[in-house]
Amino acid sequence: MAIAAIGFMSCDDDGLNREKDVEETSVKIQYNTSSVTTIPTCIIEKDIKPCFAGAIKLRCSQLTDINSAHVVFVASSQLDANSEKLNAVLNNGGAVVVVEPDMAQFKAWADKNGHSYICGDTGKYSFLGISGSEVYMLDDIFASNDVEEGSADTVKSEEADKSEPATAYNAIPIEIGETVEYCNLKLNSLVNWLNVCVDMGDSASEDPAIPKTINELTGLIDDDNFSMRVTHSYNIEYKDYKICSTFGSDDKVTRHSTVEYAITIVPLYAFQETSATGVGGDYYIVKAQFVGHNGEMCQLYRRWTFVAVAHAFPFYMKDMHAELTLLDNSGKKMSGSDIVFWQEPVPQSTQNSTSYTSGFSGQFNFNIQGGVSGGKPGASITVGAALTWSNSHTTAMSDLGIVLNTDPNSRKVTYDFNLNNVKYDDELEKAIPAAGRSDRYDNASWCWHVKNTTDDSTTPLKLRVNIKPIYGYIYRHATWSCEGNTKTVNDQTVRCETYTLKAPDRRRTGIISLKSTNSNYLTNVKVIDATNNVVATYTSAYEKNCQIMRQVPIGTYTLTYEVRDGDTAELLGTYKITNVVVTTANTTSKSTLDGVKI
């Protein structure tokens, strides 16, 4: 350590007279806990720890009973006892958040009550939320992930900055523990998830959404009939981490925050029966965002001793490393002949740019449908010609470099979002670029095509996500020119989760179209399958030239409907159309003139 120039003088190199150790001033880190929700929320407090219940109350400003709630927090042990009301919340577009879930209990309850979800195969969570096809997970915030002193690269300073230090202090975090104060710090991403995904209206409808043939796919990324979204938040902490030593006395800091990812997948399926060779199979449009909450991690540390000043900025985010791999149902990688990129990942590798674009535009010029296997009735779409997609998003990237690698066999996507331009300076804002010391959002998008899936199959695939944040810090004892050091802290574990995705709707389907062709009103339409099951009912009144369109599995159907006087609503007759044959990816059109009165 380069301190010979200091010796044991009464005047240090920082220009401040010292005759004894100076007591440091401690300032608590200012955490961002501003995220709140005004969504009506119920907390079923039985078997929920007081620290969690207290933190939830701080973040939910409109607490109410379960009958009026759009969000319910509940322990696993209380799921069955409250099933009826929890089901009502979910069916109306709300969210259920299980606190410290027992995964076996949760999965049994969700399966029994018909709630689809994509959850990781491993892990222990503090919170697990579901809403439609959206899932939120926050890993156990009390699980110890303490790490030892880092030992990676140390880089000697090549530049001097002799600016005088400001008032000395050590930024102190809130202590880790089962307290309301600590739990409250971890809820930002959960609150944000609730504010985005919870439907405040009544999503239930007696008539399925129509029509089902569209030429624009862009909006479906936010529609949980057609997409899957998982948000996973991980706890990050360094507890009493030794960043350096000053004359045999260790300089240790404690820092904690979270990193997370939000991955949206829009599954589509191209019928093998009607597609050209190499075109059929699954298509997965992926939109991925990786978030580092760095404001609480990167704060000034300074400690004065008799002869030297320890001055450091721990910890800035140096790199966000992410890997995503699509696996077969057994969890194995697929071969290059089975999986390809329909759209290559973007952004590509780049350096020294001021912004980057993630997302792409494209067209599916073949028969394809959306929706998930076992999804809501009528939640699929079929198109014949051009299904267009655009999800381009531009992100500022000052001081950020991007490295993309793709595996030519498994089509694994690997990103590194690297921080550039760290400088030696006594002021945090000058030393560490904003991308390393504040919230950072790294975005990417692509589309996988899996060629070997088959018509009518319900076998799901799996998605493996690995992320690893890499941190760094700078420190000095005398001056930056004399002893400036940069260290990379590469000791966080890889956070790995494997999700079983919901399979695309691979049923061979077509469309029934029924058009009202006279001046009276068409109403009370029923679509009946070959087993005499009513698969759809439309009770609205449709005037002349209006049509009902319904996507159904291939087969033979019967339509029944009523015709009523447009002025008096008097029933003029009930009619039936039999032998309505539906074939793959085709529209079978009928009109009210085709019916026989019954």
mmCIF file of N, CA and C in Angstrom, residues 119-202:
data_model
loop_
_atom_site.group_PDB
_atom_site.id
_atom_site.type_symbol
_atom_site.label_atom_id
_atom_site.label_comp_id
_atom_site.label_asym_id
_atom_site.label_seq_id
_atom_site.Cartn_x
_atom_site.Cartn_y
_atom_site.Cartn_z
ATOM 1 N N CYS A 119 -43.964 -21.209 -12.767
ATOM 2 C CA CYS A 119 -43.127 -20.994 -11.594
ATOM 3 C C CYS A 119 -41.812 -21.715 -11.776
ATOM 4 N N GLY A 120 -40.820 -21.228 -11.071
ATOM 5 C CA GLY A 120 -39.537 -21.893 -11.120
ATOM 6 C C GLY A 120 -39.611 -23.271 -10.501
ATOM 7 N N ASP A 121 -38.724 -24.150 -10.951
ATOM 8 C CA ASP A 121 -38.703 -25.519 -10.451
ATOM 9 C C ASP A 121 -38.034 -25.617 -9.088
ATOM 10 N N THR A 122 -37.249 -24.593 -8.743
ATOM 11 C CA THR A 122 -36.550 -24.615 -7.462
ATOM 12 C C THR A 122 -36.710 -23.265 -6.802
ATOM 13 N N GLY A 123 -36.240 -23.169 -5.565
ATOM 14 C CA GLY A 123 -36.210 -21.868 -4.925
ATOM 15 C C GLY A 123 -37.180 -21.742 -3.769
ATOM 16 N N LYS A 124 -36.860 -20.821 -2.877
ATOM 17 C CA LYS A 124 -37.700 -20.483 -1.741
ATOM 18 C C LYS A 124 -37.999 -18.999 -1.843
ATOM 19 N N TYR A 125 -39.262 -18.653 -1.726
ATOM 20 C CA TYR A 125 -39.675 -17.285 -2.015
ATOM 21 C C TYR A 125 -40.258 -16.608 -0.782
ATOM 22 N N SER A 126 -40.046 -15.301 -0.693
ATOM 23 C CA SER A 126 -40.749 -14.497 0.302
ATOM 24 C C SER A 126 -42.140 -14.140 -0.192
ATOM 25 N N PHE A 127 -42.260 -13.884 -1.504
ATOM 26 C CA PHE A 127 -43.553 -13.559 -2.100
ATOM 27 C C PHE A 127 -43.687 -14.274 -3.435
ATOM 28 N N LEU A 128 -44.888 -14.782 -3.704
ATOM 29 C CA LEU A 128 -45.216 -15.376 -4.991
ATOM 30 C C LEU A 128 -46.590 -14.860 -5.389
ATOM 31 N N GLY A 129 -46.648 -14.078 -6.465
ATOM 32 C CA GLY A 129 -47.906 -13.500 -6.904
ATOM 33 C C GLY A 129 -48.338 -14.042 -8.248
ATOM 34 N N ILE A 130 -49.651 -14.231 -8.431
ATOM 35 C CA ILE A 130 -50.186 -14.623 -9.729
ATOM 36 C C ILE A 130 -51.336 -13.701 -10.083
ATOM 37 N N SER A 131 -51.443 -13.392 -11.364
ATOM 38 C CA SER A 131 -52.548 -12.587 -11.884
ATOM 39 C C SER A 131 -52.668 -12.912 -13.360
ATOM 40 N N GLY A 132 -53.733 -13.624 -13.740
ATOM 41 C CA GLY A 132 -53.840 -14.066 -15.126
ATOM 42 C C GLY A 132 -52.657 -14.954 -15.455
ATOM 43 N N SER A 133 -51.942 -14.620 -16.521
ATOM 44 C CA SER A 133 -50.765 -15.406 -16.887
ATOM 45 C C SER A 133 -49.478 -14.771 -16.377
ATOM 46 N N GLU A 134 -49.591 -13.783 -15.502
ATOM 47 C CA GLU A 134 -48.427 -13.109 -14.951
ATOM 48 C C GLU A 134 -48.046 -13.722 -13.614
ATOM 49 N N VAL A 135 -46.744 -13.858 -13.412
ATOM 50 C CA VAL A 135 -46.217 -14.427 -12.178
ATOM 51 C C VAL A 135 -45.126 -13.514 -11.640
ATOM 52 N N TYR A 136 -45.135 -13.315 -10.323
ATOM 53 C CA TYR A 136 -44.076 -12.541 -9.674
ATOM 54 C C TYR A 136 -43.457 -13.386 -8.572
ATOM 55 N N MET A 137 -42.136 -13.376 -8.491
ATOM 56 C CA MET A 137 -41.427 -14.096 -7.443
ATOM 57 C C MET A 137 -40.350 -13.213 -6.834
ATOM 58 N N LEU A 138 -40.311 -13.170 -5.516
ATOM 59 C CA LEU A 138 -39.223 -12.519 -4.788
ATOM 60 C C LEU A 138 -38.556 -13.581 -3.932
ATOM 61 N N ASP A 139 -37.279 -13.835 -4.198
ATOM 62 C CA ASP A 139 -36.570 -14.866 -3.441
ATOM 63 C C ASP A 139 -36.517 -14.507 -1.957
ATOM 64 N N ASP A 140 -36.282 -15.518 -1.145
ATOM 65 C CA ASP A 140 -36.228 -15.366 0.301
ATOM 66 C C ASP A 140 -35.264 -14.242 0.679
ATOM 67 N N ILE A 141 -35.778 -13.202 1.266
ATOM 68 C CA ILE A 141 -34.928 -12.038 1.568
ATOM 69 C C ILE A 141 -34.098 -12.246 2.835
ATOM 70 N N PHE A 142 -34.382 -13.327 3.567
ATOM 71 C CA PHE A 142 -33.613 -13.595 4.771
ATOM 72 C C PHE A 142 -32.579 -14.695 4.572
ATOM 73 N N ALA A 143 -32.587 -15.317 3.399
ATOM 74 C CA ALA A 143 -31.600 -16.364 3.131
ATOM 75 C C ALA A 143 -30.221 -15.732 3.083
ATOM 76 N N SER A 144 -29.285 -16.313 3.755
ATOM 77 C CA SER A 144 -27.940 -15.753 3.808
ATOM 78 C C SER A 144 -27.232 -15.965 2.485
ATOM 79 N N ASN A 145 -26.750 -14.869 1.913
ATOM 80 C CA ASN A 145 -25.895 -14.988 0.732
ATOM 81 C C ASN A 145 -24.642 -14.148 0.935
ATOM 82 N N ASP A 146 -24.178 -14.147 2.198
ATOM 83 C CA ASP A 146 -22.963 -13.412 2.507
ATOM 84 C C ASP A 146 -21.816 -13.918 1.650
ATOM 85 N N VAL A 147 -20.951 -13.007 1.242
ATOM 86 C CA VAL A 147 -19.790 -13.384 0.436
ATOM 87 C C VAL A 147 -18.533 -12.871 1.107
ATOM 88 N N GLU A 148 -17.451 -13.572 0.852
ATOM 89 C CA GLU A 148 -16.176 -13.185 1.444
ATOM 90 C C GLU A 148 -15.526 -12.091 0.607
ATOM 91 N N GLU A 149 -14.415 -11.615 1.094
ATOM 92 C CA GLU A 149 -13.699 -10.545 0.405
ATOM 93 C C GLU A 149 -13.372 -10.955 -1.021
ATOM 94 N N GLY A 150 -13.638 -10.056 -1.982
ATOM 95 C CA GLY A 150 -13.320 -10.342 -3.369
ATOM 96 C C GLY A 150 -11.825 -10.333 -3.598
ATOM 97 N N SER A 151 -11.383 -11.077 -4.606
ATOM 98 C CA SER A 151 -9.948 -11.171 -4.869
ATOM 99 C C SER A 151 -9.629 -10.969 -6.344
ATOM 100 N N ALA A 152 -10.604 -10.423 -7.099
ATOM 101 C CA ALA A 152 -10.382 -10.281 -8.534
ATOM 102 C C ALA A 152 -9.524 -9.061 -8.827
ATOM 103 N N ASP A 153 -9.487 -8.692 -10.111
ATOM 104 C CA ASP A 153 -8.515 -7.746 -10.634
ATOM 105 C C ASP A 153 -8.383 -6.474 -9.805
ATOM 106 N N THR A 154 -7.155 -6.087 -9.540
ATOM 107 C CA THR A 154 -6.844 -4.789 -8.953
ATOM 108 C C THR A 154 -6.084 -3.986 -9.997
ATOM 109 N N VAL A 155 -6.558 -2.788 -10.308
ATOM 110 C CA VAL A 155 -5.986 -1.976 -11.379
ATOM 111 C C VAL A 155 -5.395 -0.709 -10.800
ATOM 112 N N LYS A 156 -4.163 -0.418 -11.112
ATOM 113 C CA LYS A 156 -3.495 0.781 -10.617
ATOM 114 C C LYS A 156 -4.018 2.013 -11.333
ATOM 115 N N SER A 157 -4.168 3.084 -10.607
ATOM 116 C CA SER A 157 -4.657 4.322 -11.206
ATOM 117 C C SER A 157 -3.657 4.871 -12.201
ATOM 118 N N GLU A 158 -4.163 5.416 -13.304
ATOM 119 C CA GLU A 158 -3.314 6.055 -14.302
ATOM 120 C C GLU A 158 -3.618 7.536 -14.403
ATOM 121 N N GLU A 159 -4.507 8.031 -13.513
ATOM 122 C CA GLU A 159 -4.831 9.443 -13.551
ATOM 123 C C GLU A 159 -4.957 9.957 -12.129
ATOM 124 N N ALA A 160 -4.695 11.221 -11.941
ATOM 125 C CA ALA A 160 -4.745 11.819 -10.614
ATOM 126 C C ALA A 160 -5.926 12.763 -10.518
ATOM 127 N N ASP A 161 -6.527 12.795 -9.362
ATOM 128 C CA ASP A 161 -7.566 13.772 -9.065
ATOM 129 C C ASP A 161 -7.341 14.195 -7.628
ATOM 130 N N LYS A 162 -6.853 15.405 -7.443
ATOM 131 C CA LYS A 162 -6.448 15.855 -6.117
ATOM 132 C C LYS A 162 -7.496 16.758 -5.475
ATOM 133 N N SER A 163 -8.749 16.599 -5.886
ATOM 134 C CA SER A 163 -9.799 17.412 -5.277
ATOM 135 C C SER A 163 -9.894 17.106 -3.797
ATOM 136 N N GLU A 164 -10.185 18.100 -2.981
ATOM 137 C CA GLU A 164 -10.242 17.922 -1.545
ATOM 138 C C GLU A 164 -11.475 17.120 -1.166
ATOM 139 N N PRO A 165 -11.364 16.250 -0.170
ATOM 140 C CA PRO A 165 -12.523 15.462 0.238
ATOM 141 C C PRO A 165 -13.580 16.316 0.911
ATOM 142 N N ALA A 166 -14.831 15.882 0.760
ATOM 143 C CA ALA A 166 -15.920 16.558 1.442
ATOM 144 C C ALA A 166 -15.973 16.060 2.885
ATOM 145 N N THR A 167 -17.005 16.490 3.632
ATOM 146 C CA THR A 167 -17.154 16.039 5.010
ATOM 147 C C THR A 167 -17.189 14.514 5.064
ATOM 148 N N ALA A 168 -16.445 13.960 5.950
ATOM 149 C CA ALA A 168 -16.307 12.514 5.992
ATOM 150 C C ALA A 168 -17.553 11.856 6.573
ATOM 151 N N TYR A 169 -17.946 10.733 5.969
ATOM 152 C CA TYR A 169 -19.017 9.926 6.547
ATOM 153 C C TYR A 169 -18.963 8.529 5.971
ATOM 154 N N ASN A 170 -19.623 7.629 6.647
ATOM 155 C CA ASN A 170 -19.775 6.265 6.171
ATOM 156 C C ASN A 170 -21.254 6.024 5.946
ATOM 157 N N ALA A 171 -21.634 5.683 4.707
ATOM 158 C CA ALA A 171 -23.038 5.411 4.399
ATOM 159 C C ALA A 171 -23.432 4.081 5.036
ATOM 160 N N ILE A 172 -24.449 4.123 5.880
ATOM 161 C CA ILE A 172 -24.853 2.948 6.650
ATOM 162 C C ILE A 172 -26.207 2.448 6.155
ATOM 163 N N PRO A 173 -26.298 1.155 5.808
ATOM 164 C CA PRO A 173 -27.594 0.620 5.374
ATOM 165 C C PRO A 173 -28.455 0.218 6.557
ATOM 166 N N ILE A 174 -29.741 0.043 6.296
ATOM 167 C CA ILE A 174 -30.614 -0.559 7.293
ATOM 168 C C ILE A 174 -30.142 -1.983 7.543
ATOM 169 N N GLU A 175 -30.145 -2.387 8.790
ATOM 170 C CA GLU A 175 -29.656 -3.713 9.132
ATOM 171 C C GLU A 175 -30.574 -4.812 8.592
ATOM 172 N N ILE A 176 -29.948 -5.914 8.190
ATOM 173 C CA ILE A 176 -30.682 -7.062 7.692
ATOM 174 C C ILE A 176 -31.339 -7.787 8.870
ATOM 175 N N GLY A 177 -32.615 -8.045 8.764
ATOM 176 C CA GLY A 177 -33.301 -8.744 9.846
ATOM 177 C C GLY A 177 -34.798 -8.756 9.637
ATOM 178 N N GLU A 178 -35.499 -9.505 10.457
ATOM 179 C CA GLU A 178 -36.944 -9.648 10.317
ATOM 180 C C GLU A 178 -37.661 -8.462 10.955
ATOM 181 N N THR A 179 -37.490 -7.314 10.318
ATOM 182 C CA THR A 179 -38.128 -6.090 10.784
ATOM 183 C C THR A 179 -38.971 -5.503 9.663
ATOM 184 N N VAL A 180 -39.961 -4.712 10.051
ATOM 185 C CA VAL A 180 -40.786 -4.032 9.051
ATOM 186 C C VAL A 180 -39.919 -3.126 8.189
ATOM 187 N N GLU A 181 -38.967 -2.439 8.814
ATOM 188 C CA GLU A 181 -38.114 -1.503 8.093
ATOM 189 C C GLU A 181 -37.332 -2.216 6.991
ATOM 190 N N TYR A 182 -36.739 -3.364 7.299
ATOM 191 C CA TYR A 182 -35.956 -4.097 6.302
ATOM 192 C C TYR A 182 -36.853 -4.695 5.218
ATOM 193 N N CYS A 183 -37.965 -5.327 5.612
ATOM 194 C CA CYS A 183 -38.864 -5.940 4.625
ATOM 195 C C CYS A 183 -39.421 -4.884 3.670
ATOM 196 N N ASN A 184 -39.696 -3.709 4.188
ATOM 197 C CA ASN A 184 -40.239 -2.633 3.358
ATOM 198 C C ASN A 184 -39.307 -2.276 2.207
ATOM 199 N N LEU A 185 -37.990 -2.397 2.444
ATOM 200 C CA LEU A 185 -37.019 -2.039 1.403
ATOM 201 C C LEU A 185 -37.119 -2.952 0.184
ATOM 202 N N LYS A 186 -37.638 -4.155 0.365
ATOM 203 C CA LYS A 186 -37.599 -5.162 -0.687
ATOM 204 C C LYS A 186 -38.851 -5.199 -1.548
ATOM 205 N N LEU A 187 -39.799 -4.306 -1.314
ATOM 206 C CA LEU A 187 -41.108 -4.435 -1.951
ATOM 207 C C LEU A 187 -41.316 -3.564 -3.180
ATOM 208 N N ASN A 188 -40.317 -2.796 -3.604
ATOM 209 C CA ASN A 188 -40.520 -1.919 -4.766
ATOM 210 C C ASN A 188 -40.972 -2.679 -5.999
ATOM 211 N N SER A 189 -40.264 -3.772 -6.325
ATOM 212 C CA SER A 189 -40.591 -4.480 -7.560
ATOM 213 C C SER A 189 -41.959 -5.149 -7.460
ATOM 214 N N LEU A 190 -42.327 -5.643 -6.273
ATOM 215 C CA LEU A 190 -43.647 -6.248 -6.098
ATOM 216 C C LEU A 190 -44.749 -5.217 -6.301
ATOM 217 N N VAL A 191 -44.589 -4.043 -5.712
ATOM 218 C CA VAL A 191 -45.596 -2.986 -5.862
ATOM 219 C C VAL A 191 -45.706 -2.554 -7.318
ATOM 220 N N ASN A 192 -44.568 -2.409 -7.979
ATOM 221 C CA ASN A 192 -44.600 -2.037 -9.396
ATOM 222 C C ASN A 192 -45.313 -3.095 -10.230
ATOM 223 N N TRP A 193 -45.074 -4.361 -9.905
ATOM 224 C CA TRP A 193 -45.739 -5.463 -10.623
ATOM 225 C C TRP A 193 -47.246 -5.386 -10.434
ATOM 226 N N LEU A 194 -47.699 -5.160 -9.226
ATOM 227 C CA LEU A 194 -49.135 -5.052 -8.974
ATOM 228 C C LEU A 194 -49.743 -3.896 -9.751
ATOM 229 N N ASN A 195 -49.061 -2.756 -9.755
ATOM 230 C CA ASN A 195 -49.607 -1.578 -10.432
ATOM 231 C C ASN A 195 -49.720 -1.778 -11.939
ATOM 232 N N VAL A 196 -48.863 -2.629 -12.488
ATOM 233 C CA VAL A 196 -48.882 -2.865 -13.936
ATOM 234 C C VAL A 196 -49.889 -3.932 -14.324
ATOM 235 N N CYS A 197 -49.960 -5.016 -13.535
ATOM 236 C CA CYS A 197 -50.673 -6.194 -14.037
ATOM 237 C C CYS A 197 -52.099 -6.326 -13.542
ATOM 238 N N VAL A 198 -52.477 -5.659 -12.462
ATOM 239 C CA VAL A 198 -53.806 -5.877 -11.906
ATOM 240 C C VAL A 198 -54.854 -5.086 -12.674
ATOM 241 N N ASP A 199 -55.888 -5.799 -13.080
ATOM 242 C CA ASP A 199 -57.009 -5.193 -13.807
ATOM 243 C C ASP A 199 -58.009 -4.660 -12.788
ATOM 244 N N MET A 200 -58.221 -3.336 -12.801
ATOM 245 C CA MET A 200 -59.140 -2.725 -11.836
ATOM 246 C C MET A 200 -60.592 -2.850 -12.247
ATOM 247 N N GLY A 201 -60.843 -3.262 -13.485
ATOM 248 C CA GLY A 201 -62.221 -3.444 -13.929
ATOM 249 C C GLY A 201 -62.648 -4.881 -13.766
ATOM 250 N N ASP A 202 -63.868 -5.156 -14.164
ATOM 251 C CA ASP A 202 -64.392 -6.523 -14.122
ATOM 252 C C ASP A 202 -64.114 -7.173 -15.458
#
